[in-house]
Amino acid sequence: MILAPYASSPEKSKGRVYDEAPSNLRNVFQRDRDRIIHSSSFRRLQYKTQVFVNHEGDMFRSRLTHSLEVAQVSRGIARSLNCHEDLVEAIALAHDLGHTPFGHAGQDALNDCMREFGGFEHNLQSLRVVDKLEKKYALFDGLNLSYEVREGILKHCSLKNARKLGELGQRFLNKTQPTLEAQIVNIADEIAYLHHDLDDGFRSGILDFDLLKSLHFFKDKYDQVINEHGSLNHEQILNEIIRRMMNMIIRDVCNESFKKIETYNPTTVEDVRASSSIVNFSESMLSHIKQIKQFSRVNLYNHPRISNMTDRAHITLKKLFKYFQINYDLIPNSFKTDVKETKERIISDYIAGMTDRFAEQFSENIKN
Ligand code: MG
């Protein structure tokens, strides 16, 4: 792998919180990726909602397949920009580890429950998972990941929480950028979910071609595919369109990022951190992206079938939160190792880690 001078390098990593002897088989970022894959939070992503709850059907994305798709898109972009593929892979696989059951609805519900107790932010929760909640090692809590992976996981953070995070929180206070690898995963996350949500929306029957063709970008690709191939089945048409859309968007991001690299001319990771954001969509592509987001909000995320799930998620998580406030002794002791944490934070850690199924079954067993 030939790395650009502005790429992150494992040899120059800012290191881990607890010093560990280096491995002679794997670099720092590969080791981090492996730790993430072997964590129990990673396995649980399989049973957490992306948009459709797990039991709605086996063909929809879960948080796990979403994370794998983000890793694939990230690696492609990293390779084009000569950035570090292992680092983007590790960040991508870990980026949603802190996600609650029931997707964004679950996160909003838990944030509501935690309003008086410091709130709930899913990016910060992903960091809590890798820093504290995973219990795999004898010498420390968490996975003891490198600074660069932790920096990439913490995509957003409120200023209040950033102040408590030391060096890792500084960029939110100083408004500086993370590594290019972190910027790549951030945009790959958007590219992946925008497309796979359209795909899942179509498979679910909520979206159809007539509706999707109201998106100019989609219609353009639809016409191309029909002109080139004539009769194809719906699944082939859809896959061909989505593939072409993603391809064009990824190319756009690479071109635009190269332009920014030429403009800012970063020669080190520190230059990248100090310059404006580099990994971006072009202006014209950004307007397509905004249209897709708006389209999905109106036609998919706010569709009654999805919003029913959203309402149920709110009821379930709020019920669990209240129940554990009264029955705190039912929270496993492994969550209660840090005496400085409030009872509510421990409850929120426990609920956030649940799969959809576990949360639903637990809530059903609670007598009203
Ligand atoms: Mg994501």
Short mmCIF file of C-alpha atoms and ligand atoms in Angstrom, two decimals:
data_model
loop_
_atom_site.label_atom_id
_atom_site.label_comp_id
_atom_site.label_asym_id
_atom_site.label_seq_id
_atom_site.Cartn_x
_atom_site.Cartn_y
_atom_site.Cartn_z
CA MET A 1 0.00 0.00 0.00
CA ILE A 2 1.51 3.33 -1.07
CA LEU A 3 0.31 5.95 1.35
CA ALA A 4 0.06 9.66 0.67
CA PRO A 5 2.00 11.92 3.05
CA TYR A 6 -1.32 13.22 4.42
CA ALA A 7 -2.53 9.68 5.26
CA SER A 8 -2.52 8.32 8.82
CA SER A 9 0.16 5.80 9.54
CA PRO A 10 0.16 3.14 12.25
CA GLU A 11 3.80 3.90 13.04
CA LYS A 12 2.90 7.50 13.87
CA SER A 13 -0.22 6.66 15.87
CA LYS A 14 -0.80 8.73 18.98
CA GLY A 15 -1.11 5.38 20.70
CA ARG A 16 -3.42 3.69 23.17
CA VAL A 17 -4.55 4.82 26.62
CA TYR A 18 -2.83 1.75 28.16
CA ASP A 19 0.56 1.00 26.64
CA GLU A 20 0.84 -2.41 25.01
CA ALA A 21 3.74 -4.19 23.36
CA PRO A 22 3.47 -3.92 19.56
CA SER A 23 2.49 -6.98 17.55
CA ASN A 24 4.91 -8.27 14.93
CA LEU A 25 2.06 -9.64 12.83
CA ARG A 26 -0.41 -6.79 12.62
CA ASN A 27 -0.19 -3.01 12.59
CA VAL A 28 -2.01 -0.95 15.22
CA PHE A 29 -5.08 -0.33 13.06
CA GLN A 30 -5.39 -3.98 11.97
CA ARG A 31 -5.24 -5.00 15.58
CA ASP A 32 -7.97 -2.50 16.44
CA ARG A 33 -10.16 -3.81 13.62
CA ASP A 34 -9.73 -7.37 14.92
CA ARG A 35 -10.63 -6.31 18.47
CA ILE A 36 -13.80 -4.69 17.18
CA ILE A 37 -14.83 -7.75 15.16
CA HIS A 38 -14.36 -9.99 18.21
CA SER A 39 -16.36 -7.72 20.54
CA SER A 40 -19.80 -8.69 21.76
CA SER A 41 -21.28 -5.29 20.78
CA PHE A 42 -20.24 -5.98 17.20
CA ARG A 43 -22.11 -9.30 17.18
CA ARG A 44 -25.19 -7.64 18.61
CA LEU A 45 -25.36 -5.22 15.63
CA GLN A 46 -26.80 -8.17 13.74
CA TYR A 47 -30.04 -7.85 15.70
CA LYS A 48 -30.35 -4.09 15.74
CA THR A 49 -32.56 -2.08 13.43
CA GLN A 50 -31.26 0.06 10.64
CA VAL A 51 -34.67 1.21 9.34
CA PHE A 52 -36.76 -1.96 9.42
CA VAL A 53 -36.97 -3.91 12.67
CA ASN A 54 -35.27 -7.25 12.61
CA HIS A 55 -38.41 -9.41 12.55
CA GLU A 56 -39.93 -7.59 9.54
CA GLY A 57 -37.91 -9.73 7.18
CA ASP A 58 -34.57 -11.34 6.59
CA MET A 59 -33.67 -9.33 3.51
CA PHE A 60 -33.37 -5.93 5.15
CA ARG A 61 -30.22 -4.27 6.41
CA SER A 62 -29.32 -4.55 10.04
CA ARG A 63 -26.76 -2.36 11.80
CA LEU A 64 -24.24 -5.12 11.10
CA THR A 65 -24.70 -5.23 7.33
CA HIS A 66 -24.85 -1.42 7.31
CA SER A 67 -21.48 -1.30 9.09
CA LEU A 68 -19.99 -3.78 6.60
CA GLU A 69 -21.26 -1.69 3.68
CA VAL A 70 -19.80 1.45 5.24
CA ALA A 71 -16.46 -0.37 5.59
CA GLN A 72 -16.58 -1.42 1.92
CA VAL A 73 -17.34 2.10 0.64
CA SER A 74 -14.72 3.57 2.99
CA ARG A 75 -12.03 1.21 1.78
CA GLY A 76 -12.76 2.06 -1.84
CA ILE A 77 -12.44 5.79 -1.19
CA ALA A 78 -9.37 5.34 1.02
CA ARG A 79 -7.65 3.32 -1.70
CA SER A 80 -8.30 6.04 -4.29
CA LEU A 81 -7.04 8.80 -2.01
CA ASN A 82 -4.04 6.72 -0.86
CA CYS A 83 -5.23 6.82 2.72
CA HIS A 84 -4.95 4.00 5.25
CA GLU A 85 -7.47 1.24 4.47
CA ASP A 86 -7.07 -0.56 7.79
CA LEU A 87 -7.86 2.60 9.71
CA VAL A 88 -11.05 3.35 7.75
CA GLU A 89 -12.12 -0.26 8.13
CA ALA A 90 -11.68 -0.20 11.90
CA ILE A 91 -13.57 3.10 12.25
CA ALA A 92 -16.38 1.94 9.95
CA LEU A 93 -16.91 -1.35 11.76
CA ALA A 94 -17.04 0.43 15.12
CA HIS A 95 -18.97 3.56 14.15
CA ASP A 96 -22.39 2.26 15.20
CA LEU A 97 -21.43 0.07 18.18
CA GLY A 98 -23.22 2.48 20.53
CA HIS A 99 -26.49 2.42 18.63
CA THR A 100 -29.58 1.58 20.66
CA PRO A 101 -32.17 -0.99 19.61
CA PHE A 102 -34.84 0.29 17.16
CA GLY A 103 -32.60 2.63 15.17
CA HIS A 104 -32.92 6.39 15.44
CA ALA A 105 -36.23 6.10 17.25
CA GLY A 106 -34.52 4.19 20.05
CA GLN A 107 -31.78 6.76 20.29
CA ASP A 108 -34.30 9.63 20.55
CA ALA A 109 -36.27 7.74 23.19
CA LEU A 110 -33.19 7.06 25.29
CA ASN A 111 -32.10 10.67 24.94
CA ASP A 112 -35.53 11.73 26.24
CA CYS A 113 -35.18 9.40 29.23
CA MET A 114 -31.68 10.74 29.94
CA ARG A 115 -32.56 14.42 29.49
CA GLU A 116 -32.09 15.29 33.17
CA PHE A 117 -29.08 12.98 33.50
CA GLY A 118 -26.69 14.22 30.81
CA GLY A 119 -28.52 13.01 27.67
CA PHE A 120 -27.67 10.21 25.27
CA GLU A 121 -25.52 10.69 22.15
CA HIS A 122 -24.96 7.59 20.02
CA ASN A 123 -21.49 8.59 18.77
CA LEU A 124 -20.35 9.17 22.32
CA GLN A 125 -21.95 5.87 23.29
CA SER A 126 -19.91 4.08 20.58
CA LEU A 127 -16.83 5.55 22.23
CA ARG A 128 -18.06 4.42 25.67
CA VAL A 129 -18.46 0.90 24.29
CA VAL A 130 -14.87 0.68 23.04
CA ASP A 131 -13.39 2.64 25.97
CA LYS A 132 -15.30 1.13 28.88
CA LEU A 133 -18.21 -1.22 28.30
CA GLU A 134 -16.52 -4.09 26.49
CA LYS A 135 -14.98 -6.43 29.07
CA LYS A 136 -12.51 -8.61 27.20
CA TYR A 137 -9.12 -7.97 28.71
CA ALA A 138 -7.61 -8.71 32.07
CA LEU A 139 -5.65 -5.48 32.32
CA PHE A 140 -8.19 -2.86 31.30
CA ASP A 141 -11.86 -2.22 30.56
CA GLY A 142 -12.80 -1.55 26.96
CA LEU A 143 -10.77 -2.48 23.88
CA ASN A 144 -7.93 0.03 24.40
CA LEU A 145 -8.09 1.17 20.77
CA SER A 146 -5.66 3.61 19.18
CA TYR A 147 -6.31 7.35 19.33
CA GLU A 148 -7.02 7.54 15.57
CA VAL A 149 -9.80 4.91 15.67
CA ARG A 150 -11.37 6.56 18.73
CA GLU A 151 -11.14 9.97 17.04
CA GLY A 152 -12.96 8.56 13.99
CA ILE A 153 -15.69 6.92 16.06
CA LEU A 154 -16.50 10.23 17.76
CA LYS A 155 -18.06 11.81 14.70
CA HIS A 156 -20.17 14.32 16.58
CA CYS A 157 -20.14 15.43 20.18
CA SER A 158 -21.87 18.17 22.14
CA LEU A 159 -19.53 20.88 23.44
CA LYS A 160 -20.51 20.01 27.01
CA ASN A 161 -19.34 16.43 26.58
CA ALA A 162 -16.34 17.40 24.43
CA ARG A 163 -14.94 19.37 27.40
CA LYS A 164 -14.81 16.14 29.44
CA LEU A 165 -12.86 14.19 26.83
CA GLY A 166 -9.41 15.82 26.95
CA GLU A 167 -7.45 15.77 23.70
CA LEU A 168 -10.11 13.73 21.89
CA GLY A 169 -12.75 16.41 22.52
CA GLN A 170 -10.53 19.34 21.51
CA ARG A 171 -11.48 19.34 17.85
CA PHE A 172 -15.12 20.07 18.65
CA LEU A 173 -14.06 23.02 20.80
CA ASN A 174 -11.45 24.30 18.32
CA LYS A 175 -13.53 23.40 15.27
CA THR A 176 -10.68 21.52 13.61
CA GLN A 177 -10.92 18.38 11.45
CA PRO A 178 -10.13 14.74 12.19
CA THR A 179 -7.86 12.59 9.95
CA LEU A 180 -8.82 12.03 6.32
CA GLU A 181 -9.66 8.45 7.23
CA ALA A 182 -12.26 9.68 9.74
CA GLN A 183 -13.65 12.09 7.14
CA ILE A 184 -13.87 9.23 4.62
CA VAL A 185 -15.91 7.01 6.96
CA ASN A 186 -18.21 9.90 7.76
CA ILE A 187 -19.12 10.42 4.12
CA ALA A 188 -19.16 6.66 3.38
CA ASP A 189 -21.75 6.24 6.15
CA GLU A 190 -24.01 8.74 4.37
CA ILE A 191 -23.45 7.18 0.94
CA ALA A 192 -24.17 3.69 2.27
CA TYR A 193 -27.34 4.46 4.21
CA LEU A 194 -28.87 6.75 1.58
CA HIS A 195 -28.65 4.00 -1.03
CA HIS A 196 -29.42 0.95 1.04
CA ASP A 197 -32.44 2.66 2.56
CA LEU A 198 -33.83 3.27 -0.94
CA ASP A 199 -33.13 -0.38 -1.71
CA ASP A 200 -34.79 -1.65 1.49
CA GLY A 201 -37.66 0.80 0.99
CA PHE A 202 -38.27 -0.69 -2.46
CA ARG A 203 -38.06 -4.28 -1.25
CA SER A 204 -40.53 -3.50 1.52
CA GLY A 205 -43.05 -2.23 -1.04
CA ILE A 206 -43.12 1.27 0.49
CA LEU A 207 -41.23 2.77 -2.46
CA ASP A 208 -41.87 1.99 -6.13
CA PHE A 209 -40.33 3.14 -9.40
CA ASP A 210 -42.96 5.85 -9.99
CA LEU A 211 -42.19 7.40 -6.64
CA LEU A 212 -38.43 6.95 -6.98
CA LYS A 213 -38.43 8.54 -10.43
CA SER A 214 -39.43 11.83 -8.82
CA LEU A 215 -35.74 11.96 -7.85
CA HIS A 216 -33.90 13.38 -10.88
CA PHE A 217 -30.74 11.48 -10.09
CA PHE A 218 -32.65 8.20 -9.87
CA LYS A 219 -34.71 8.87 -13.01
CA ASP A 220 -31.59 9.64 -14.98
CA LYS A 221 -30.09 6.25 -14.09
CA TYR A 222 -33.44 4.50 -14.58
CA ASP A 223 -33.69 5.80 -18.18
CA GLN A 224 -30.09 4.76 -18.84
CA VAL A 225 -30.67 1.21 -17.61
CA ILE A 226 -33.93 0.76 -19.54
CA ASN A 227 -32.37 2.18 -22.73
CA GLU A 228 -29.36 -0.06 -22.46
CA HIS A 229 -31.02 -3.27 -21.38
CA GLY A 230 -34.72 -3.13 -22.21
CA SER A 231 -36.45 -5.86 -20.29
CA LEU A 232 -35.03 -6.71 -16.91
CA ASN A 233 -36.84 -7.76 -13.78
CA HIS A 234 -37.48 -5.12 -11.12
CA GLU A 235 -34.75 -6.35 -8.84
CA GLN A 236 -32.15 -6.18 -11.61
CA ILE A 237 -33.28 -2.70 -12.64
CA LEU A 238 -33.13 -1.46 -9.07
CA ASN A 239 -29.72 -3.01 -8.35
CA GLU A 240 -28.29 -1.62 -11.57
CA ILE A 241 -29.58 1.88 -10.74
CA ILE A 242 -28.33 1.84 -7.16
CA ARG A 243 -24.95 0.53 -8.28
CA ARG A 244 -24.62 3.32 -10.85
CA MET A 245 -25.72 5.99 -8.40
CA MET A 246 -23.20 4.85 -5.79
CA ASN A 247 -20.46 4.59 -8.33
CA MET A 248 -21.03 8.13 -9.54
CA ILE A 249 -21.25 9.55 -6.03
CA ILE A 250 -18.08 7.79 -4.89
CA ARG A 251 -16.23 9.07 -7.96
CA ASP A 252 -17.54 12.54 -7.22
CA VAL A 253 -16.26 12.38 -3.64
CA CYS A 254 -12.82 11.22 -4.80
CA ASN A 255 -12.55 13.97 -7.44
CA GLU A 256 -13.74 16.66 -5.09
CA SER A 257 -11.41 15.48 -2.33
CA PHE A 258 -8.44 15.48 -4.70
CA LYS A 259 -9.27 19.08 -5.63
CA LYS A 260 -9.32 20.05 -1.96
CA ILE A 261 -6.05 18.20 -1.39
CA GLU A 262 -4.49 20.22 -4.22
CA THR A 263 -5.86 23.44 -2.79
CA TYR A 264 -4.86 22.91 0.84
CA ASN A 265 -1.79 20.83 0.03
CA PRO A 266 -1.58 18.97 3.35
CA THR A 267 1.72 17.14 3.79
CA THR A 268 1.06 15.64 7.22
CA VAL A 269 -1.89 14.42 9.26
CA GLU A 270 -1.51 17.54 11.39
CA ASP A 271 -1.99 19.68 8.24
CA VAL A 272 -5.19 17.73 7.55
CA ARG A 273 -6.41 18.34 11.09
CA ALA A 274 -5.71 22.07 10.80
CA SER A 275 -7.27 22.63 7.34
CA SER A 276 -10.95 22.82 6.32
CA SER A 277 -12.74 19.56 5.65
CA ILE A 278 -11.32 17.77 2.60
CA VAL A 279 -13.53 14.75 1.93
CA ASN A 280 -16.69 16.23 0.46
CA PHE A 281 -19.30 15.98 -2.27
CA SER A 282 -19.08 18.51 -5.10
CA GLU A 283 -21.65 21.33 -4.97
CA SER A 284 -23.80 19.78 -7.71
CA MET A 285 -23.69 16.31 -6.11
CA LEU A 286 -24.55 17.80 -2.75
CA SER A 287 -27.84 19.04 -4.16
CA HIS A 288 -28.68 15.46 -5.32
CA ILE A 289 -27.75 14.17 -1.87
CA LYS A 290 -30.05 16.70 -0.21
CA GLN A 291 -32.87 15.64 -2.54
CA ILE A 292 -32.39 11.97 -1.69
CA LYS A 293 -32.43 12.76 2.03
CA GLN A 294 -35.58 14.84 1.72
CA PHE A 295 -37.22 12.14 -0.42
CA SER A 296 -36.42 9.41 2.11
CA ARG A 297 -37.63 11.50 5.01
CA VAL A 298 -41.00 12.19 3.39
CA ASN A 299 -41.63 8.86 1.67
CA LEU A 300 -39.84 6.31 3.81
CA TYR A 301 -38.88 7.38 7.35
CA ASN A 302 -42.24 9.13 7.87
CA HIS A 303 -44.27 6.35 6.26
CA PRO A 304 -46.88 4.97 8.71
CA ARG A 305 -45.30 1.50 8.66
CA ILE A 306 -41.99 2.97 9.82
CA SER A 307 -43.43 5.57 12.17
CA ASN A 308 -45.56 2.89 13.90
CA MET A 309 -42.30 1.16 14.68
CA THR A 310 -40.91 4.47 15.88
CA ASP A 311 -43.82 4.97 18.27
CA ARG A 312 -43.47 1.43 19.59
CA ALA A 313 -39.76 1.94 20.15
CA HIS A 314 -40.43 5.03 22.26
CA ILE A 315 -42.96 3.20 24.40
CA THR A 316 -40.71 0.14 24.84
CA LEU A 317 -37.53 2.00 25.79
CA LYS A 318 -39.27 4.42 28.13
CA LYS A 319 -41.00 1.50 29.85
CA LEU A 320 -37.66 -0.30 30.27
CA PHE A 321 -35.93 2.82 31.59
CA LYS A 322 -38.59 3.41 34.26
CA TYR A 323 -38.63 -0.26 35.16
CA PHE A 324 -34.86 -0.35 35.74
CA GLN A 325 -34.98 2.85 37.80
CA ILE A 326 -37.20 0.94 40.25
CA ASN A 327 -35.56 -2.47 39.77
CA TYR A 328 -31.92 -1.39 39.53
CA ASP A 329 -30.72 -4.65 41.06
CA LEU A 330 -31.74 -6.44 37.82
CA ILE A 331 -28.98 -4.67 35.88
CA PRO A 332 -26.03 -7.07 35.59
CA ASN A 333 -23.14 -6.24 37.90
CA SER A 334 -20.71 -6.06 34.99
CA PHE A 335 -22.32 -2.70 34.12
CA LYS A 336 -21.81 -1.33 37.63
CA THR A 337 -18.02 -1.44 37.89
CA ASP A 338 -17.47 2.35 37.77
CA VAL A 339 -18.72 3.85 41.03
CA LYS A 340 -18.47 7.39 39.64
CA GLU A 341 -21.29 6.74 37.15
CA THR A 342 -24.88 7.64 37.97
CA LYS A 343 -27.53 4.95 38.20
CA GLU A 344 -29.24 6.42 35.13
CA ARG A 345 -26.05 6.27 33.03
CA ILE A 346 -25.68 2.59 33.92
CA ILE A 347 -29.32 1.94 32.97
CA SER A 348 -28.77 3.76 29.69
CA ASP A 349 -25.63 1.69 28.97
CA TYR A 350 -27.57 -1.50 29.59
CA ILE A 351 -30.56 -0.51 27.42
CA ALA A 352 -28.38 0.88 24.61
CA GLY A 353 -26.58 -2.47 24.37
CA MET A 354 -29.81 -4.47 23.96
CA THR A 355 -30.86 -5.98 20.64
CA ASP A 356 -34.35 -5.18 19.30
CA ARG A 357 -35.55 -8.65 20.21
CA PHE A 358 -34.17 -8.64 23.73
CA ALA A 359 -35.63 -5.19 24.47
CA GLU A 360 -39.03 -6.22 23.10
CA GLN A 361 -39.16 -9.51 25.00
CA PHE A 362 -38.01 -7.93 28.24
CA SER A 363 -40.61 -5.20 27.92
CA GLU A 364 -43.39 -7.70 27.13
CA ASN A 365 -42.56 -9.65 30.27
CA ILE A 366 -42.91 -6.60 32.48
CA LYS A 367 -46.38 -6.55 33.99
CA ASN A 368 -48.08 -3.18 33.45
MG MG B 1 -24.05 4.53 10.39
#
